[in-house]
């Protein structure tokens, strides 16, 4: 960090002293994500030579930076370095905003003087031809009729001049949050300038005392009306009563009209000075704002007596939806419009605001909504439940979403606090959310700790209000191998919790508290409910994640002939056998329509040609994910769903009017049509396939099958059978097995296993397949760390690539339980050999995440692995276990060779029980029987 300070020849304005912030840093403090820098390359400008001739030069490449802030846009000079251009733009912006690097810190008297000075400047003739957005209002005002000619509403001045709002804060600190105070201060300052400006019309507008010369007016007005015909602008009316629906409107602004007057009339008042304007909403660049008129009584009281407490007033006409969107109190009906003058041009700028825009703004206030919008899949995507890997995460990252969430709710930037556990000692480093986290702590993690503790990084999160009240704090329990994973996972936890509230804002504080407690989140209920008090009236959503999309239930799969057939879902197309599994990326195309029940009127709502999501992390609505896991590549599926909250549908629909009328007139459902286009297997499988033929997983299965056949076993249990790849392959061989069982903790895996085993078992009764003794096949759901007497004393047990998916303590526990209680005659256990990873990972370097910090240390093969052992670690675990339970153990493996470094890719231990007698065990049923096939039922 220190090095940067020594660099000479930087922009002269970069402070030499460490204690002073750079202009960019100040801008960041004030605006956070709202500051948008765009750097462009420019050809060096032609220089004027000594003879006054333009000499074109092909100079070095130069950069110019445009900085966009909510209230202003500035363009830097040109520089050789991009960062210099950015600093220059930031510096210019600070100048315009009256924020000096030495911190603008006037006394109250100085601030009053500055306020007067600023008004004086605004009413000077020169201002009319400046590029300030406010100058457009001054020019438009010249075309107003009669007494109003040349009069500019104070609310407009207070809204569009950043300098005035900065100055007012120093006169009265409440000015920042109370717009009425700014108005009253401006009014008082103006009254002291009464030789220059006078207030007109119930004191809410200002105009020059001495009118401008007609020539000047003519020149300006002529230009203005030359530019434009009348304009039609689509806007939205948000009634103050939440019972009334939000509706679209078209405003027509004639070429010589003042747009704020037009809005005033729409709001039922006669002219612009009664109209209040909110801060910008949504994207800073669009200048979308709410226009409303404050109740007269409130206004007058406030203006005559600026310290009245607002709370004492009747807030009956408070507009909940508009207040929620703008983060300030809005009264009465409001109009949402994107219109105004800009720094870029003197024309009136506008964008249409549709119903869809409005609903998107609403959806954007919810954590899951931000995610859905970032994926452009409002009805298909869901905020995932887990951050698995960077490469599998699609759409905005959790940290970004959390920053956006805080921004739209007008909270301070969230504070991320990373800690690294270096050999037990905890180092902390604060990382204020900046785009590049270069000021993070050193990321050399402790070496020699490959024994499988989960990781070294943790990330705490704190969220404060703008007034620095602590709203919530999250202290994670888990730690991570990588700093970014720690940060993203923490952000996601917070988002998921916030989301439970947004999906059901009516929930009681107790419910909210207990869900927070479970996650390790502390929050301040008072401040929280004050901050989000409008949610209840605005998001009348009800819980969506659980209610609208039930996963397929497995209870129906007990009968062999009715496997996983969700009645309302039909899958068609040939089975290509390429099916997604946990951790793989599924790519689907889909189309969603709104369909009326019975009449089949259809309105297309949302579709995608290629929507990619990770299976198992709930990145798609769960119904969609459940259906896709039942499909193979090339197949299509159709299903219907109950309606999600209307806000989502209207935010997605292209034609919101048609959709709204359908929704309001008839009972509708959503119809989904999905085609599975492609499945990308998890990194582990990709690596294994790239290097081995047949693939490593096939080799493992073949290894097991060979031992099973040689052992002449009559009974087999596959611990952690997953989707049944071993059981499935076994049926392709003739074996002596009569009884086969599989156990897994994952219901989804078991459902898939049942689905593939069922047809095969029935087919096996016909002649063309290997003869089998198989009498029964059972699938159990449960953890292999628990004993179940139904699986006691089997001839052979297999446990392929399972232990590394458990915490190390559980892997040890499984070892104990299996040899001490299950007592199989033979047990085969496989797990990755960590030492082999460097070879695997070299072979597929393209498919990997680039993380410079961990370049030299092999990663685990799969994000779900809790540990991966070296040969020595595995030998130690297995030998010790065997010794204690009277088993012999022998080591082998697949992929590579035992005597060539670094050994096998998959290491395998084969345990054999020394003593052949079995005891009687008490009945203990800890597993749930999920599916059963028996040859008697054929
Ligand atoms: N043996 C299979 C699946 C390996 S993936 C194969 O070789 O293809 C690991 C499996 O272990 C997953 O299906 C996971 O659900 C299961 N698993 C993880 N922890 C478990 C536990 N405690 N009890 C039972 N199964 C577990
Ligand atoms: Mg594994």
mmCIF file of C-alpha atoms in Angstrom, residues 30-268:
data_model
loop_
_atom_site.group_PDB
_atom_site.id
_atom_site.type_symbol
_atom_site.label_atom_id
_atom_site.label_comp_id
_atom_site.label_asym_id
_atom_site.label_seq_id
_atom_site.Cartn_x
_atom_site.Cartn_y
_atom_site.Cartn_z
ATOM 1 C CA UNK A 30 -20.656 10.387 -0.295
ATOM 2 C CA UNK A 31 -22.170 8.439 -3.127
ATOM 3 C CA UNK A 32 -21.034 4.817 -2.936
ATOM 4 C CA UNK A 33 -22.348 2.860 -5.883
ATOM 5 C CA UNK A 34 -24.214 5.829 -7.233
ATOM 6 C CA UNK A 35 -20.994 7.236 -8.598
ATOM 7 C CA UNK A 36 -20.466 5.877 -12.052
ATOM 8 C CA UNK A 37 -17.135 6.411 -13.791
ATOM 9 C CA UNK A 38 -16.760 5.814 -17.505
ATOM 10 C CA UNK A 39 -13.309 6.110 -18.982
ATOM 11 C CA UNK A 40 -12.951 6.512 -22.715
ATOM 12 C CA UNK A 41 -9.929 6.665 -24.953
ATOM 13 C CA UNK A 42 -9.424 9.911 -26.781
ATOM 14 C CA UNK A 43 -7.073 10.842 -29.545
ATOM 15 C CA UNK A 44 -4.748 13.547 -28.335
ATOM 16 C CA UNK A 45 -6.148 16.841 -29.365
ATOM 17 C CA UNK A 46 -4.446 18.693 -32.133
ATOM 18 C CA UNK A 47 -1.990 21.117 -30.704
ATOM 19 C CA UNK A 48 -1.644 24.624 -31.867
ATOM 20 C CA UNK A 49 1.896 25.094 -33.056
ATOM 21 C CA UNK A 50 3.964 28.222 -32.660
ATOM 22 C CA UNK A 51 2.807 29.579 -35.964
ATOM 23 C CA UNK A 52 -0.787 29.306 -34.959
ATOM 24 C CA UNK A 53 -1.256 26.359 -37.276
ATOM 25 C CA UNK A 54 -2.915 23.215 -36.160
ATOM 26 C CA UNK A 55 -0.368 20.467 -36.295
ATOM 27 C CA UNK A 56 -1.997 17.081 -36.091
ATOM 28 C CA UNK A 57 -0.012 14.830 -33.842
ATOM 29 C CA UNK A 58 -0.378 11.168 -33.256
ATOM 30 C CA UNK A 59 0.319 11.365 -29.566
ATOM 31 C CA UNK A 60 0.127 8.649 -26.976
ATOM 32 C CA UNK A 61 -3.249 7.296 -26.063
ATOM 33 C CA UNK A 62 -5.124 9.535 -23.655
ATOM 34 C CA UNK A 63 -8.064 9.012 -21.394
ATOM 35 C CA UNK A 64 -11.013 11.077 -20.426
ATOM 36 C CA UNK A 65 -13.404 10.158 -17.686
ATOM 37 C CA UNK A 66 -17.085 10.930 -17.350
ATOM 38 C CA UNK A 67 -18.371 10.779 -13.820
ATOM 39 C CA UNK A 68 -22.056 10.433 -13.344
ATOM 40 C CA UNK A 69 -23.627 11.267 -10.012
ATOM 41 C CA UNK A 70 -27.295 11.469 -9.113
ATOM 42 C CA UNK A 71 -27.400 15.194 -9.516
ATOM 43 C CA UNK A 72 -24.639 15.876 -11.931
ATOM 44 C CA UNK A 73 -22.310 14.739 -14.647
ATOM 45 C CA UNK A 74 -18.756 15.953 -15.046
ATOM 46 C CA UNK A 75 -16.128 15.255 -17.642
ATOM 47 C CA UNK A 76 -12.442 15.241 -16.788
ATOM 48 C CA UNK A 77 -9.547 16.694 -18.735
ATOM 49 C CA UNK A 78 -7.469 14.192 -20.652
ATOM 50 C CA UNK A 79 -4.695 12.183 -19.033
ATOM 51 C CA UNK A 80 -2.217 9.533 -19.888
ATOM 52 C CA UNK A 81 -3.407 7.317 -17.110
ATOM 53 C CA UNK A 82 -6.957 6.183 -16.603
ATOM 54 C CA UNK A 83 -6.788 6.660 -12.874
ATOM 55 C CA UNK A 84 -5.659 10.248 -13.247
ATOM 56 C CA UNK A 85 -8.661 10.935 -15.438
ATOM 57 C CA UNK A 86 -10.923 9.451 -12.781
ATOM 58 C CA UNK A 87 -9.375 11.523 -10.026
ATOM 59 C CA UNK A 88 -9.720 14.630 -12.120
ATOM 60 C CA UNK A 89 -13.400 13.945 -12.760
ATOM 61 C CA UNK A 90 -13.956 13.320 -9.076
ATOM 62 C CA UNK A 91 -12.210 16.539 -8.218
ATOM 63 C CA UNK A 92 -14.351 18.517 -10.624
ATOM 64 C CA UNK A 93 -17.456 16.972 -9.194
ATOM 65 C CA UNK A 94 -16.405 17.927 -5.674
ATOM 66 C CA UNK A 95 -15.896 21.453 -6.836
ATOM 67 C CA UNK A 96 -19.336 21.629 -8.376
ATOM 68 C CA UNK A 97 -20.919 20.131 -5.298
ATOM 69 C CA UNK A 98 -19.186 22.640 -3.079
ATOM 70 C CA UNK A 99 -17.407 19.829 -1.290
ATOM 71 C CA UNK A 100 -13.882 21.026 -0.893
ATOM 72 C CA UNK A 101 -11.083 18.740 -0.219
ATOM 73 C CA UNK A 102 -10.377 20.693 2.851
ATOM 74 C CA UNK A 103 -13.972 19.771 3.700
ATOM 75 C CA UNK A 104 -16.492 22.521 3.324
ATOM 76 C CA UNK A 105 -17.142 23.391 6.906
ATOM 77 C CA UNK A 106 -18.687 26.818 7.241
ATOM 78 C CA UNK A 107 -20.097 28.438 10.321
ATOM 79 C CA UNK A 108 -23.844 28.980 10.276
ATOM 80 C CA UNK A 109 -23.318 32.615 9.338
ATOM 81 C CA UNK A 110 -20.963 31.701 6.497
ATOM 82 C CA UNK A 111 -23.487 29.169 5.280
ATOM 83 C CA UNK A 112 -26.227 31.817 5.249
ATOM 84 C CA UNK A 113 -23.939 34.049 3.221
ATOM 85 C CA UNK A 114 -23.141 31.227 0.835
ATOM 86 C CA UNK A 115 -26.808 30.445 0.414
ATOM 87 C CA UNK A 116 -27.553 34.044 -0.491
ATOM 88 C CA UNK A 117 -24.561 34.066 -2.815
ATOM 89 C CA UNK A 118 -25.750 30.942 -4.535
ATOM 90 C CA UNK A 119 -29.229 32.384 -5.118
ATOM 91 C CA UNK A 120 -27.633 35.529 -6.443
ATOM 92 C CA UNK A 121 -25.674 33.425 -8.963
ATOM 93 C CA UNK A 122 -28.732 31.459 -10.001
ATOM 94 C CA UNK A 123 -30.708 34.585 -10.803
ATOM 95 C CA UNK A 124 -27.865 36.212 -12.698
ATOM 96 C CA UNK A 125 -28.389 36.454 -16.452
ATOM 97 C CA UNK A 126 -25.374 34.248 -17.205
ATOM 98 C CA UNK A 127 -26.925 31.318 -15.433
ATOM 99 C CA UNK A 128 -29.632 31.122 -18.091
ATOM 100 C CA UNK A 129 -27.140 29.949 -20.660
ATOM 101 C CA UNK A 130 -25.242 27.558 -18.410
ATOM 102 C CA UNK A 131 -25.468 23.804 -18.675
ATOM 103 C CA UNK A 132 -26.787 23.335 -15.175
ATOM 104 C CA UNK A 133 -29.993 21.221 -15.145
ATOM 105 C CA UNK A 134 -31.647 24.013 -13.200
ATOM 106 C CA UNK A 135 -31.048 26.510 -15.991
ATOM 107 C CA UNK A 136 -33.596 24.622 -18.113
ATOM 108 C CA UNK A 137 -36.218 25.450 -15.500
ATOM 109 C CA UNK A 138 -35.195 29.090 -15.504
ATOM 110 C CA UNK A 139 -35.532 29.222 -19.278
ATOM 111 C CA UNK A 140 -38.852 27.391 -19.256
ATOM 112 C CA UNK A 141 -40.090 29.760 -16.568
ATOM 113 C CA UNK A 142 -39.637 32.654 -18.956
ATOM 114 C CA UNK A 143 -42.412 31.202 -21.059
ATOM 115 C CA UNK A 144 -44.865 30.949 -18.216
ATOM 116 C CA UNK A 145 -47.892 33.175 -18.525
ATOM 117 C CA UNK A 146 -48.711 36.416 -16.791
ATOM 118 C CA UNK A 147 -47.484 36.935 -13.256
ATOM 119 C CA UNK A 148 -45.753 33.645 -13.332
ATOM 120 C CA UNK A 149 -43.484 34.647 -16.172
ATOM 121 C CA UNK A 150 -39.936 34.144 -15.022
ATOM 122 C CA UNK A 151 -40.909 32.714 -11.666
ATOM 123 C CA UNK A 152 -39.160 29.542 -10.552
ATOM 124 C CA UNK A 153 -40.592 27.300 -7.825
ATOM 125 C CA UNK A 154 -38.478 27.128 -4.699
ATOM 126 C CA UNK A 155 -39.017 23.378 -4.576
ATOM 127 C CA UNK A 156 -37.389 23.124 -7.997
ATOM 128 C CA UNK A 157 -34.431 25.216 -6.911
ATOM 129 C CA UNK A 158 -34.032 23.163 -3.750
ATOM 130 C CA UNK A 159 -34.287 19.882 -5.628
ATOM 131 C CA UNK A 160 -31.988 20.512 -8.536
ATOM 132 C CA UNK A 161 -29.194 22.519 -7.013
ATOM 133 C CA UNK A 162 -26.777 20.289 -5.180
ATOM 134 C CA UNK A 163 -24.912 23.276 -3.777
ATOM 135 C CA UNK A 164 -27.981 24.584 -2.054
ATOM 136 C CA UNK A 165 -28.699 21.285 -0.346
ATOM 137 C CA UNK A 166 -25.081 21.044 0.773
ATOM 138 C CA UNK A 167 -25.123 24.538 2.216
ATOM 139 C CA UNK A 168 -28.461 24.058 3.959
ATOM 140 C CA UNK A 169 -27.115 21.129 5.917
ATOM 141 C CA UNK A 170 -24.745 23.500 7.668
ATOM 142 C CA UNK A 171 -27.528 25.813 8.677
ATOM 143 C CA UNK A 172 -29.826 23.075 9.915
ATOM 144 C CA UNK A 173 -28.659 19.483 10.039
ATOM 145 C CA UNK A 174 -32.233 18.237 9.607
ATOM 146 C CA UNK A 175 -32.343 19.782 6.162
ATOM 147 C CA UNK A 176 -30.850 16.582 4.801
ATOM 148 C CA UNK A 177 -33.903 14.536 5.676
ATOM 149 C CA UNK A 178 -36.588 17.185 5.683
ATOM 150 C CA UNK A 179 -37.228 18.885 2.411
ATOM 151 C CA UNK A 180 -39.499 21.497 3.958
ATOM 152 C CA UNK A 181 -36.617 22.848 5.971
ATOM 153 C CA UNK A 182 -34.604 23.422 2.811
ATOM 154 C CA UNK A 183 -37.551 25.316 1.360
ATOM 155 C CA UNK A 184 -37.887 27.547 4.358
ATOM 156 C CA UNK A 185 -34.162 28.282 4.433
ATOM 157 C CA UNK A 186 -34.154 29.207 0.752
ATOM 158 C CA UNK A 187 -37.129 31.414 1.293
ATOM 159 C CA UNK A 188 -35.469 33.227 4.171
ATOM 160 C CA UNK A 189 -32.231 33.659 2.264
ATOM 161 C CA UNK A 190 -34.186 35.067 -0.661
ATOM 162 C CA UNK A 191 -35.968 37.563 1.524
ATOM 163 C CA UNK A 192 -32.604 39.055 2.412
ATOM 164 C CA UNK A 193 -31.872 39.563 -1.269
ATOM 165 C CA UNK A 194 -35.027 41.501 -1.899
ATOM 166 C CA UNK A 195 -33.391 43.955 -4.217
ATOM 167 C CA UNK A 196 -32.697 41.027 -6.517
ATOM 168 C CA UNK A 197 -35.445 38.449 -6.135
ATOM 169 C CA UNK A 198 -38.966 38.549 -4.837
ATOM 170 C CA UNK A 199 -41.201 35.761 -3.867
ATOM 171 C CA UNK A 200 -44.430 35.417 -5.743
ATOM 172 C CA UNK A 201 -47.657 33.629 -5.391
ATOM 173 C CA UNK A 202 -48.100 32.487 -1.853
ATOM 174 C CA UNK A 203 -44.391 32.710 -1.313
ATOM 175 C CA UNK A 204 -43.438 29.513 -3.057
ATOM 176 C CA UNK A 205 -41.706 30.842 -6.165
ATOM 177 C CA UNK A 206 -38.947 33.310 -6.754
ATOM 178 C CA UNK A 207 -38.442 35.707 -9.611
ATOM 179 C CA UNK A 208 -36.134 38.563 -10.485
ATOM 180 C CA UNK A 209 -37.201 41.916 -9.196
ATOM 181 C CA UNK A 210 -36.058 43.588 -12.396
ATOM 182 C CA UNK A 211 -37.349 41.616 -15.327
ATOM 183 C CA UNK A 212 -34.866 40.552 -17.976
ATOM 184 C CA UNK A 213 -34.483 42.627 -21.093
ATOM 185 C CA UNK A 214 -36.949 41.476 -23.759
ATOM 186 C CA UNK A 215 -34.067 40.794 -26.202
ATOM 187 C CA UNK A 216 -32.549 38.316 -23.820
ATOM 188 C CA UNK A 217 -35.838 36.605 -23.254
ATOM 189 C CA UNK A 218 -36.489 36.453 -26.960
ATOM 190 C CA UNK A 219 -33.144 34.980 -27.778
ATOM 191 C CA UNK A 220 -33.603 32.250 -25.199
ATOM 192 C CA UNK A 221 -37.250 31.543 -25.780
ATOM 193 C CA UNK A 222 -36.881 31.476 -29.537
ATOM 194 C CA UNK A 223 -34.217 28.876 -29.256
ATOM 195 C CA UNK A 224 -36.311 26.868 -26.887
ATOM 196 C CA UNK A 225 -39.424 26.692 -29.005
ATOM 197 C CA UNK A 226 -37.481 26.039 -32.164
ATOM 198 C CA UNK A 227 -36.319 22.819 -30.574
ATOM 199 C CA UNK A 228 -39.526 21.127 -29.774
ATOM 200 C CA UNK A 229 -42.958 20.173 -30.789
ATOM 201 C CA UNK A 230 -45.258 19.062 -28.059
ATOM 202 C CA UNK A 231 -44.106 16.051 -26.098
ATOM 203 C CA UNK A 232 -46.049 13.049 -24.873
ATOM 204 C CA UNK A 233 -44.642 11.420 -21.785
ATOM 205 C CA UNK A 234 -45.806 8.217 -20.194
ATOM 206 C CA UNK A 235 -45.905 8.436 -16.433
ATOM 207 C CA UNK A 236 -47.435 6.523 -13.544
ATOM 208 C CA UNK A 237 -49.927 7.702 -10.994
ATOM 209 C CA UNK A 238 -49.511 6.211 -7.534
ATOM 210 C CA UNK A 239 -52.658 6.963 -5.522
ATOM 211 C CA UNK A 240 -52.068 7.653 -1.872
ATOM 212 C CA UNK A 241 -54.492 4.939 -0.847
ATOM 213 C CA UNK A 242 -52.945 1.500 -1.265
ATOM 214 C CA UNK A 243 -56.377 0.166 -2.080
ATOM 215 C CA UNK A 244 -56.343 2.006 -5.379
ATOM 216 C CA UNK A 245 -54.299 0.589 -8.209
ATOM 217 C CA UNK A 246 -51.337 2.233 -9.761
ATOM 218 C CA UNK A 247 -52.149 3.397 -13.270
ATOM 219 C CA UNK A 248 -50.403 4.696 -16.365
ATOM 220 C CA UNK A 249 -51.020 8.223 -17.651
ATOM 221 C CA UNK A 250 -49.847 10.257 -20.600
ATOM 222 C CA UNK A 251 -48.776 13.850 -20.068
ATOM 223 C CA UNK A 252 -48.700 16.211 -22.962
ATOM 224 C CA UNK A 253 -46.296 19.095 -22.724
ATOM 225 C CA UNK A 254 -46.716 21.766 -25.338
ATOM 226 C CA UNK A 255 -43.659 23.356 -26.914
ATOM 227 C CA UNK A 256 -43.975 26.477 -24.783
ATOM 228 C CA UNK A 257 -45.263 24.831 -21.649
ATOM 229 C CA UNK A 258 -43.420 24.189 -18.418
ATOM 230 C CA UNK A 259 -43.493 20.480 -17.598
ATOM 231 C CA UNK A 260 -43.802 20.985 -13.844
ATOM 232 C CA UNK A 261 -46.976 23.014 -14.488
ATOM 233 C CA UNK A 262 -48.388 20.096 -16.474
ATOM 234 C CA UNK A 263 -47.633 17.699 -13.627
ATOM 235 C CA UNK A 264 -49.169 20.185 -11.177
ATOM 236 C CA UNK A 265 -52.434 20.162 -13.090
ATOM 237 C CA UNK A 266 -52.452 16.390 -13.129
ATOM 238 C CA UNK A 267 -52.031 16.487 -9.352
ATOM 239 C CA UNK A 268 -54.973 18.839 -9.092
#
